[in-house]
XYZ file of C-alpha atoms in Angstrom:
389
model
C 0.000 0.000 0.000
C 1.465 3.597 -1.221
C 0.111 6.438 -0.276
C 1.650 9.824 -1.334
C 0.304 11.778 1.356
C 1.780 11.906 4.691
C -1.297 12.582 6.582
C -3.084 9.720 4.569
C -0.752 7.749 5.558
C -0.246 8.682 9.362
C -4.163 7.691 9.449
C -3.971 4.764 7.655
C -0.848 3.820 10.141
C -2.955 4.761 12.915
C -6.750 3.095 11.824
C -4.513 -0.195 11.638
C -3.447 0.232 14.897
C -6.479 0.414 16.318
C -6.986 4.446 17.102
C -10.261 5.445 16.151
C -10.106 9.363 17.478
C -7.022 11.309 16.971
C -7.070 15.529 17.386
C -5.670 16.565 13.805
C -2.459 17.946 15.088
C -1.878 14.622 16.731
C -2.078 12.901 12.988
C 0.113 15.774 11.785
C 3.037 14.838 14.074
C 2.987 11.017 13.090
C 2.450 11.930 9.845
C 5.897 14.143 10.138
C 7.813 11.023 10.649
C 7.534 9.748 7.044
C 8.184 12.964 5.578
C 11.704 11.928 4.395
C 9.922 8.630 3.274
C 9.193 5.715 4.581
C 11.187 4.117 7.677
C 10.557 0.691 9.185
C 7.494 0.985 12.143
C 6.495 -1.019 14.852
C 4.228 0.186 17.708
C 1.694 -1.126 20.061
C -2.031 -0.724 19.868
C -2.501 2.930 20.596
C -5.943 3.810 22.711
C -8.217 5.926 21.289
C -6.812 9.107 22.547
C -3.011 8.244 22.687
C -0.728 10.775 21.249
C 2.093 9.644 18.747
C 4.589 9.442 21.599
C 3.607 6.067 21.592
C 5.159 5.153 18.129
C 8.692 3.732 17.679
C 10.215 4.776 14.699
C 13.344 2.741 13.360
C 16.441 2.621 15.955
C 14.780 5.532 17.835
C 11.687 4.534 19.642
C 9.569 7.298 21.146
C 7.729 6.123 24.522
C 5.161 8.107 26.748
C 7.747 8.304 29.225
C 10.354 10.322 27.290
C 9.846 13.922 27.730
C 7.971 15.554 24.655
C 8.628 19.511 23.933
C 4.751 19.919 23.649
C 4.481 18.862 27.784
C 6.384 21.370 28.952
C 4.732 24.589 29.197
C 7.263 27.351 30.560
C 10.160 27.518 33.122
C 9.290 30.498 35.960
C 12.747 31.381 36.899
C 13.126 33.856 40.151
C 14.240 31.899 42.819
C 18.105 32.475 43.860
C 18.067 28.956 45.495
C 15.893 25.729 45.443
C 12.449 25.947 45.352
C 10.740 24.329 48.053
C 7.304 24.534 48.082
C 4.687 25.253 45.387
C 0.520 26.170 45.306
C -1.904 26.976 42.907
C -5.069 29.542 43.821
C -8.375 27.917 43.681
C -9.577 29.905 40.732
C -6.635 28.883 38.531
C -4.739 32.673 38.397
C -2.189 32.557 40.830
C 0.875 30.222 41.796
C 2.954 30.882 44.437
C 6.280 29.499 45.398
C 8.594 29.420 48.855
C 12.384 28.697 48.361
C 15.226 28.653 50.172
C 16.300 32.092 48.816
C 13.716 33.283 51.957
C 11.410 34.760 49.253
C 7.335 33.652 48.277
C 6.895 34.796 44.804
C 3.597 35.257 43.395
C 3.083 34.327 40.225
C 0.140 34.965 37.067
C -0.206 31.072 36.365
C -1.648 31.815 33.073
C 1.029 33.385 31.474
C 3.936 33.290 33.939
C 4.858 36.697 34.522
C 5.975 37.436 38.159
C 3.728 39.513 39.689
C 5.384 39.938 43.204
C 8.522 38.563 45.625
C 7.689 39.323 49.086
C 10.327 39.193 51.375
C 10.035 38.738 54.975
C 11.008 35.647 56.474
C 15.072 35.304 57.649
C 15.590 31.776 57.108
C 13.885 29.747 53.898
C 10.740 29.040 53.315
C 9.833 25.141 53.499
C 6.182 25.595 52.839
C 3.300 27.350 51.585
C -0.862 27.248 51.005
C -3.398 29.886 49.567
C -6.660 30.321 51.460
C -9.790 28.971 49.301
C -10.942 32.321 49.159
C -7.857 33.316 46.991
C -7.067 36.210 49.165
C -4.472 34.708 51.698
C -1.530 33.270 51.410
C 0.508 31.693 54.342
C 4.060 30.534 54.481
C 6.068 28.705 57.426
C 9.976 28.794 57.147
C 12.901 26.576 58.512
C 13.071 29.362 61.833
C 9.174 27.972 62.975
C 7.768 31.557 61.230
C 4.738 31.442 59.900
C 3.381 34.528 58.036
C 0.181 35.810 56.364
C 0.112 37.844 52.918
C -2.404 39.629 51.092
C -1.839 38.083 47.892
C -3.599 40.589 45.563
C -1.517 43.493 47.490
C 1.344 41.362 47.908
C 1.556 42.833 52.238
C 2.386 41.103 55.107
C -0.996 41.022 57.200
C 0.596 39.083 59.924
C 2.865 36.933 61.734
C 2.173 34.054 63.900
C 4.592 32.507 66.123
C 4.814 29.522 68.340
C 7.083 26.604 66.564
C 10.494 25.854 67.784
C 11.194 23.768 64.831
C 10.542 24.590 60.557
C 6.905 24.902 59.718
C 7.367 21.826 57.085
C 3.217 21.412 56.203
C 1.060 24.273 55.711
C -3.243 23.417 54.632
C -5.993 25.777 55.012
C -9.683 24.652 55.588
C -12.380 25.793 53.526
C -13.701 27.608 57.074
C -10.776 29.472 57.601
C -8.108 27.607 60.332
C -4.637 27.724 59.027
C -2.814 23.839 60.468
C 0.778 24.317 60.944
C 3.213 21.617 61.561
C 7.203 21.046 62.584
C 8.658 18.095 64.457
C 7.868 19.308 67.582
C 4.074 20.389 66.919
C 1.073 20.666 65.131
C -1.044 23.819 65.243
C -4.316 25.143 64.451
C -4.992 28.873 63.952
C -7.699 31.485 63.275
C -6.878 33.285 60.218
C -9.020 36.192 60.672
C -7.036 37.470 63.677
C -4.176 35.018 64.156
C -5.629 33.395 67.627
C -3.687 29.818 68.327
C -7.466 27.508 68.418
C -5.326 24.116 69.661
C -2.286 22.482 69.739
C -2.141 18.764 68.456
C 1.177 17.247 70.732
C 2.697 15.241 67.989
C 4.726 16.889 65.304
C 4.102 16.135 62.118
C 6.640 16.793 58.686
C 3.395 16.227 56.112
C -0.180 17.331 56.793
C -3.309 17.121 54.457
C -6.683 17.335 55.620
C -10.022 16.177 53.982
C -12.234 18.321 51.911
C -14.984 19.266 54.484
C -11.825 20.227 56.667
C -13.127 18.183 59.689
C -9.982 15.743 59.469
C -6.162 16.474 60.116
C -4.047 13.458 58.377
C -0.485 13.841 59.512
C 2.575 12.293 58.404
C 5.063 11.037 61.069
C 9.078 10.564 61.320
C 8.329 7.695 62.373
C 6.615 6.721 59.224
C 3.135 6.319 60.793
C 0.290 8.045 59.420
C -2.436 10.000 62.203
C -5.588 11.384 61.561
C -6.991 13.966 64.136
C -10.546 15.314 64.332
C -9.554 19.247 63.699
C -12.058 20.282 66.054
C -11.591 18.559 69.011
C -7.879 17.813 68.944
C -8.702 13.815 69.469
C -6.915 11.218 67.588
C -9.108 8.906 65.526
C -6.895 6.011 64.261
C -3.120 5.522 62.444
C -2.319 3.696 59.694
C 1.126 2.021 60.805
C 2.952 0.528 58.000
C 3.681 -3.241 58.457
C 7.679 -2.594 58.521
C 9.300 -0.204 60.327
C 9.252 2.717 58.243
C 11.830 6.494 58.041
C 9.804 9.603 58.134
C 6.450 10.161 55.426
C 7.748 13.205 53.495
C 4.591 13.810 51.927
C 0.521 13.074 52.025
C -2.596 13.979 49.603
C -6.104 12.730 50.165
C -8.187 11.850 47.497
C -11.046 14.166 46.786
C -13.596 11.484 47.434
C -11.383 10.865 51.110
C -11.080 7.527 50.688
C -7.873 6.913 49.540
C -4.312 8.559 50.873
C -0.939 8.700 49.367
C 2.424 9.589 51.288
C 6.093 9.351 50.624
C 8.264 7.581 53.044
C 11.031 5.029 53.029
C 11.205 1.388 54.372
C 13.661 -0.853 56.121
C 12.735 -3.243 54.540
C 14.715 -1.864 51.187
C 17.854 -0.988 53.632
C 20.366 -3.142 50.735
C 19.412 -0.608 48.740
C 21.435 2.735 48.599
C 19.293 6.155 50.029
C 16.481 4.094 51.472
C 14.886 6.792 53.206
C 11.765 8.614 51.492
C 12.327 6.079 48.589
C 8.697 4.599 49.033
C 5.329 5.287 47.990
C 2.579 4.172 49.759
C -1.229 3.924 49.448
C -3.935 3.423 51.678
C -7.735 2.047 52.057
C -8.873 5.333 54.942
C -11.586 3.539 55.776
C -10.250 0.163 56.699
C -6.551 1.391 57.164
C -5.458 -1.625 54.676
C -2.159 -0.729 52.793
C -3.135 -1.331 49.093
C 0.199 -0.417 47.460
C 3.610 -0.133 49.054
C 6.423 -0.021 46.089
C 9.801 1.515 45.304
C 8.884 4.997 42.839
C 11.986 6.782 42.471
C 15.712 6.472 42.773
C 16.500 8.443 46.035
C 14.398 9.878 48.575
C 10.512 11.128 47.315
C 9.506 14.060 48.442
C 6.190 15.235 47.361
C 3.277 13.421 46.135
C 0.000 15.446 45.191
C -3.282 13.800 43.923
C -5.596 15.001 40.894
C -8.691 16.747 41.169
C -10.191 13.717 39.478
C -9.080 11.328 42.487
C -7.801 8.919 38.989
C -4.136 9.917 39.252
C -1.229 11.174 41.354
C 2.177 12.837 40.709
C 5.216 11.951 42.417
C 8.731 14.424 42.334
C 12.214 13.135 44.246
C 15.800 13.445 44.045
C 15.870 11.186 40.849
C 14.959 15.232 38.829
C 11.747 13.928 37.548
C 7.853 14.272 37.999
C 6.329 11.161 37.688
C 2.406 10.472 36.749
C 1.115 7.204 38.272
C -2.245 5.335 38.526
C -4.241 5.843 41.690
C -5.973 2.811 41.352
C -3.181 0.413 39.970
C 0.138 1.969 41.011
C 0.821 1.892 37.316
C 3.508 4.483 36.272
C 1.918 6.135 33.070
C 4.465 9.159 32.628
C 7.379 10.384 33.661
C 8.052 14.811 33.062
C 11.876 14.906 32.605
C 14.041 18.524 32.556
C 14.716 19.465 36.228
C 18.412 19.985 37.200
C 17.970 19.062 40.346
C 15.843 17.265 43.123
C 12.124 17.767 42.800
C 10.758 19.121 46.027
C 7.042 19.862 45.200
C 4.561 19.154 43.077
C 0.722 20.630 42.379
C -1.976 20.032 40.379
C -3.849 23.166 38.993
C -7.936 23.175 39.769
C -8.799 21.866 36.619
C -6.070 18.580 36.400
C -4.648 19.563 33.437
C -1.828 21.084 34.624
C 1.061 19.704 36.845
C 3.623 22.425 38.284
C 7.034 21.468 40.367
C 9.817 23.241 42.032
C 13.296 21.898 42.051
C 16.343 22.697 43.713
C 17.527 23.814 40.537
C 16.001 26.973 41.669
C 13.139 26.987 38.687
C 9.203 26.409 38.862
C 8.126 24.258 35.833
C 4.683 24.018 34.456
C 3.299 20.833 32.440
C 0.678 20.155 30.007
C -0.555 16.574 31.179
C -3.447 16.642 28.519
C -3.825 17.888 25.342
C -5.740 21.277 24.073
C -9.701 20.503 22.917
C -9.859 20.309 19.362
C -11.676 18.543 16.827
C -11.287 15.081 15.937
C -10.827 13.113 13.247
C -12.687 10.203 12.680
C -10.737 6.906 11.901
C -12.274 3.753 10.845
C -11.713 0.672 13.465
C -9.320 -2.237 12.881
C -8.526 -5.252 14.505
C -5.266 -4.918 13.619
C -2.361 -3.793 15.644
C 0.595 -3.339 13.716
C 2.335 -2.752 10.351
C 5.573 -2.803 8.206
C 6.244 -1.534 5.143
């Protein structure tokens, strides 16, 4: 079969291989391949949305885990040292960052300009939230500082103090308490007028708390994982790993509440080199059953965040890369490659569609993780899954 036209014969490639839907400028880039003329092809079956990363083409395969130019949106650069701590405003406008540089920097997340750096804090700033309101923004440094900003003025409202160790987890419920946690503490805060509500006497490094902000889920150093009913202080259950576990780096609920991820290490990988955050974990809340417990990245993990649609989560460690896993499966299904240094946070914007991390490498980068609406192109089914020419 001949066909002189590249796009004809990207979709005749393509119908044989089983996609039946494919956005035009996905059929353009396959059909860029064979504009120097034909080249051996093998492939798998592609599903019905799959882009042409999926195609190997000669000695040169392309896989969905190899970084495409298209998936990364922009670099923010700013930050004079790593970036530790990202967040992204409820209505999709604003990202702000906290780095070691001392600095938050607010940011237009639709185009990436800089809109502010406020400076304030005397040691670096480990973490960072944005009230669901979109007016506040809070950030807790390595000193135990925590302090409130007007984020459309870009002024310090307040400062609250109280920790002896870094403010390492910073969440805001949709009523208004600010939870703050270091290794000596966890606590819970008015943010109308700063007024310390309750202390919770176990420090935590990670905190998340459900959507209807009635439970605290904190993340131990001693790789336990509590959750706390925020408005009485009392301790409901913990999920205690079945080895003895290093510190949970990082935890994200699902939307739904039933499920929670956190980053930790295990002993029980100790032949392995830099055992400690290495893990990934994943947990039934409502039973306290460990579903998944596997190794995720080489080196320590240090964020995880899950998607607004509760079907994915994203994973960023010392290995320089964002990964994209399964919620349900554990399944890795992409890997965002570019970072020059240890990933330290990762966020998911409103909507899913976009992942943002910050990296020691001092830089903020944003990723597409789907592709823009457009039309699409009708292909005819096939049973078959391959070709050669």
């Amino acid at each position: 079969m001949i066909l002189k036209s590249n796009c004809r014969l990207a979709i005749a490639v393509l119908s044989l291989m089983g996609a039946q839907y494919l956005a035009p400028l996905q059929i353009s880039r396959v059909a860029s391949f064979f504009q120097n003329g034909m080249t051996p092809l093998s492939a798998t079956r592609l599903s019905p949305i799959i882009h042409a990363s999926s195609v190997s083409i000669g000695q040169n395969p392309v896989t969905p885990l190899q970084q495409k130019n298209s998936q990364l949106i922009r670099t923010l650069v700013g930050h004079t040292a790593p970036v530790r701590a990202v967040a992204i405003s409820q209505d999709g406008l604003t990202l702000a960052s906290g780095g070691d540089d001392g600095t938050v920097k607010l940011w237009n997340f639709q185009t990436g300009q800089l809109l502010s750096s406020l400076s304030g804090h005397s040691k670096g700033v480990k973490s960072i939230a944005i009230a669901p309101d979109g007016q506040t923004v809070v950030s807790g440094d390595r000193d135990g500082i925590v302090k409130l900003w007007d984020l459309k003025k870009g002024q310090l409202l307040r400062t609250l103090n109280g920790h002896k160790g870094g403010v390492t987890a910073i969440v805001i419920t949709p009523d208004g308490r600010i939870v703050t946690g270091s290794l000596d503490i966890v606590k819970v805060w008015d943010m109308a007028n700063g007024k310390q509500l309750r202390t919770v006497q176990s420090g935590a490094f990670a905190l998340t708390v459900s959507r209807d902000g009635e439970t605290l889920f904190a993340g131990h150093n001693d790789g336990k994982i509590t959750l706390w009913n925020l408005s009485t202080g009392k301790l409901l259950r913990s999920l205690v790993p079945p080895q003895k576990s290093s510190g949970v780096t990082s935890v994200a609920i699902a939307p739904d509440g039933k499920t929670l991820v956190n980053s930790g290490g295990d002993d029980s990988f100790q032949s392995l080199p830099q055992t400690d955050g290495k893990n990934i974990k994943v947990w039934d809340v409502e039973t306290g059953k460990l579903l998944q417990n596997f190794s995720a990245h080489l080196g320590t993990v240090e964020s995880v965040a899950i998607a607004p649609n509760g079907l994915v989560f994203a994973s960023g460690g010392q290995a320089k890369r964002v990964q994209l896993w399964s919620l349900k499966t554990g399944k890795l299904l992409r890997a965002f490659e570019g970072h020059g240094g240890g990933v330290y946070a990762v966020a998911f914007s409103p909507n899913g569609q976009i992942l943002v991390s910050g990296s020691g490498d001092k830089t903020i980068k944003v990723w597409r993780l789907l592709p823009s609406p457009s039309p699409r192109v009708p292909l005819q089914p096939s049973n078959s899954v391959g070709i050669a020419f």
